[in-house]
């Protein structure tokens, strides 16, 4: 008997990106994302504006994803959607769209944990014979605007959080420090660009002292703010004149904190297959540190394509593809959840 193709539509709307993607048997056919420019003026995501923009974007984005995939909606096997964590109003737009669309097509819905999605971005295939994915178990450093975690991934649906931030996430700290410097939002890509031309050892900031595999970034953020205030008082043009060195030093400090605990986790678990995921995994300093560790410590590393680092629906469809095969479907009366959790 010929096996039927599985077409999964993924929908992601947890924060400020409206995204839809189609996978055929785990192979990417399309991944369309509408980012919301409206938040730039506010230096951060405004929840009410985010949900309004999702409402405007969701239908055209899904339409584009189907068109680029070259399929009709009737060919879809299931709809996978982000249930949480995220902003309540933003999530509701994606979930309610998924409910209506699934019901009208009479196909199953599949709920996906956003964090699980980031990790499972490593299982999106570029072609039928693409076999680049990490073997289970592997260690994944999950670093985004809302999370910084070290996760032991035993299976697609069995993830153990070994350590996580006790205060700010790495991305959040970068964004806040970049705001102090008067740079735009989100700060991550700007800091990344500036850091490439600066000296990473020019300035030092407070280092956290947290037990186990946990992270902390609030002390670094505060010491960054106090230092900047002091230096600007001495020289009002200090930031403008030294922005490359400041960015490089900040990036260096954050990457250093992230890698220190990751090394510890690899050592204690003995698992040398190490992946990175989430928005901050786009960072060049962090990517270089991964390559350096692969060489120095014999790690096998897994670094996602840039388009799968920040929020995207392909990673949601990737989890959906696994759950579909296990017939792990979701009931129509499912609520969203905004809190950070691995179920
Ligand atoms: O995963 P993501 O898109 O959204 C969340 O689920 O949080 O991550 C967004 C975060 C932001 O803090 C952003 O500044 C950071 O990822 N980011 C970066 C880079 N690109 C995005 N941080 C450092 N370097 C980058 N190139």
PDB file of C-alpha atoms and ligand atoms in Angstrom, residues 14 17 114 118 143-147 171-172 174-175 186-189 192 251 278-280 282-284 309-311, ligand 1:
ATOM      1  CA  UNK A  14       2.497  33.797  20.239  1.00  0.00           C
ATOM      2  CA  UNK A  17       5.161  37.493  14.312  1.00  0.00           C
ATOM      3  CA  UNK A 114       6.042  27.131  21.521  1.00  0.00           C
ATOM      4  CA  UNK A 118      11.903  26.047  18.925  1.00  0.00           C
ATOM      5  CA  UNK A 143      17.643  31.150  24.115  1.00  0.00           C
ATOM      6  CA  UNK A 144      15.010  33.674  23.113  1.00  0.00           C
ATOM      7  CA  UNK A 145      13.422  36.935  24.204  1.00  0.00           C
ATOM      8  CA  UNK A 146      11.360  35.159  26.844  1.00  0.00           C
ATOM      9  CA  UNK A 147      13.455  32.115  27.785  1.00  0.00           C
ATOM     10  CA  UNK A 171      17.415  38.079  24.612  1.00  0.00           C
ATOM     11  CA  UNK A 172      15.517  40.298  27.032  1.00  0.00           C
ATOM     12  CA  UNK A 174      20.316  42.204  25.198  1.00  0.00           C
ATOM     13  CA  UNK A 175      17.196  44.141  24.183  1.00  0.00           C
ATOM     14  CA  UNK A 186      14.743  44.497  18.864  1.00  0.00           C
ATOM     15  CA  UNK A 187      18.295  45.131  20.013  1.00  0.00           C
ATOM     16  CA  UNK A 188      19.671  41.626  19.362  1.00  0.00           C
ATOM     17  CA  UNK A 189      20.411  41.981  15.630  1.00  0.00           C
ATOM     18  CA  UNK A 192      25.206  41.511  16.785  1.00  0.00           C
ATOM     19  CA  UNK A 251      27.759  40.061  23.579  1.00  0.00           C
ATOM     20  CA  UNK A 278      15.451  30.382  19.714  1.00  0.00           C
ATOM     21  CA  UNK A 279      15.889  33.972  18.534  1.00  0.00           C
ATOM     22  CA  UNK A 280      19.284  34.535  20.170  1.00  0.00           C
ATOM     23  CA  UNK A 282      20.897  33.885  15.278  1.00  0.00           C
ATOM     24  CA  UNK A 283      23.725  35.632  17.122  1.00  0.00           C
ATOM     25  CA  UNK A 284      27.122  35.325  15.425  1.00  0.00           C
ATOM     26  CA  UNK A 309      15.794  30.862  14.798  1.00  0.00           C
ATOM     27  CA  UNK A 310      13.206  33.560  15.513  1.00  0.00           C
ATOM     28  CA  UNK A 311       9.496  32.777  15.797  1.00  0.00           C
TER      29      UNK A 311
HETATM   30  O1  LIG B   1      12.663  33.411  19.671  1.00  0.00           O
HETATM   31  P1  LIG B   1      12.328  34.834  19.454  1.00  0.00           P
HETATM   32  O2  LIG B   1      12.045  35.313  18.078  1.00  0.00           O
HETATM   33  O3  LIG B   1      11.076  35.260  20.293  1.00  0.00           O
HETATM   34  C1  LIG B   1      10.770  34.760  21.531  1.00  0.00           C
HETATM   35  O4  LIG B   1      10.079  33.700  21.573  1.00  0.00           O
HETATM   36  O5  LIG B   1      11.218  35.393  22.515  1.00  0.00           O
HETATM   37  O6  LIG B   1      13.528  35.666  20.118  1.00  0.00           O
HETATM   38  C2  LIG B   1      13.568  37.050  20.085  1.00  0.00           C
HETATM   39  C3  LIG B   1      14.845  37.499  20.758  1.00  0.00           C
HETATM   40  C4  LIG B   1      14.936  39.006  20.940  1.00  0.00           C
HETATM   41  O7  LIG B   1      15.360  39.272  22.253  1.00  0.00           O
HETATM   42  C5  LIG B   1      15.997  39.426  19.922  1.00  0.00           C
HETATM   43  O8  LIG B   1      16.704  40.588  20.290  1.00  0.00           O
HETATM   44  C6  LIG B   1      16.895  38.210  19.918  1.00  0.00           C
HETATM   45  O9  LIG B   1      15.991  37.118  19.968  1.00  0.00           O
HETATM   46  N1  LIG B   1      17.723  38.145  18.711  1.00  0.00           N
HETATM   47  C7  LIG B   1      19.072  38.210  18.737  1.00  0.00           C
HETATM   48  C8  LIG B   1      19.505  38.165  17.380  1.00  0.00           C
HETATM   49  N2  LIG B   1      18.393  38.070  16.589  1.00  0.00           N
HETATM   50  C9  LIG B   1      17.321  38.048  17.424  1.00  0.00           C
HETATM   51  N3  LIG B   1      19.931  38.315  19.760  1.00  0.00           N
HETATM   52  C10 LIG B   1      21.243  38.371  19.470  1.00  0.00           C
HETATM   53  N4  LIG B   1      21.747  38.343  18.204  1.00  0.00           N
HETATM   54  C11 LIG B   1      20.907  38.233  17.145  1.00  0.00           C
HETATM   55  N5  LIG B   1      21.398  38.210  15.906  1.00  0.00           N
END
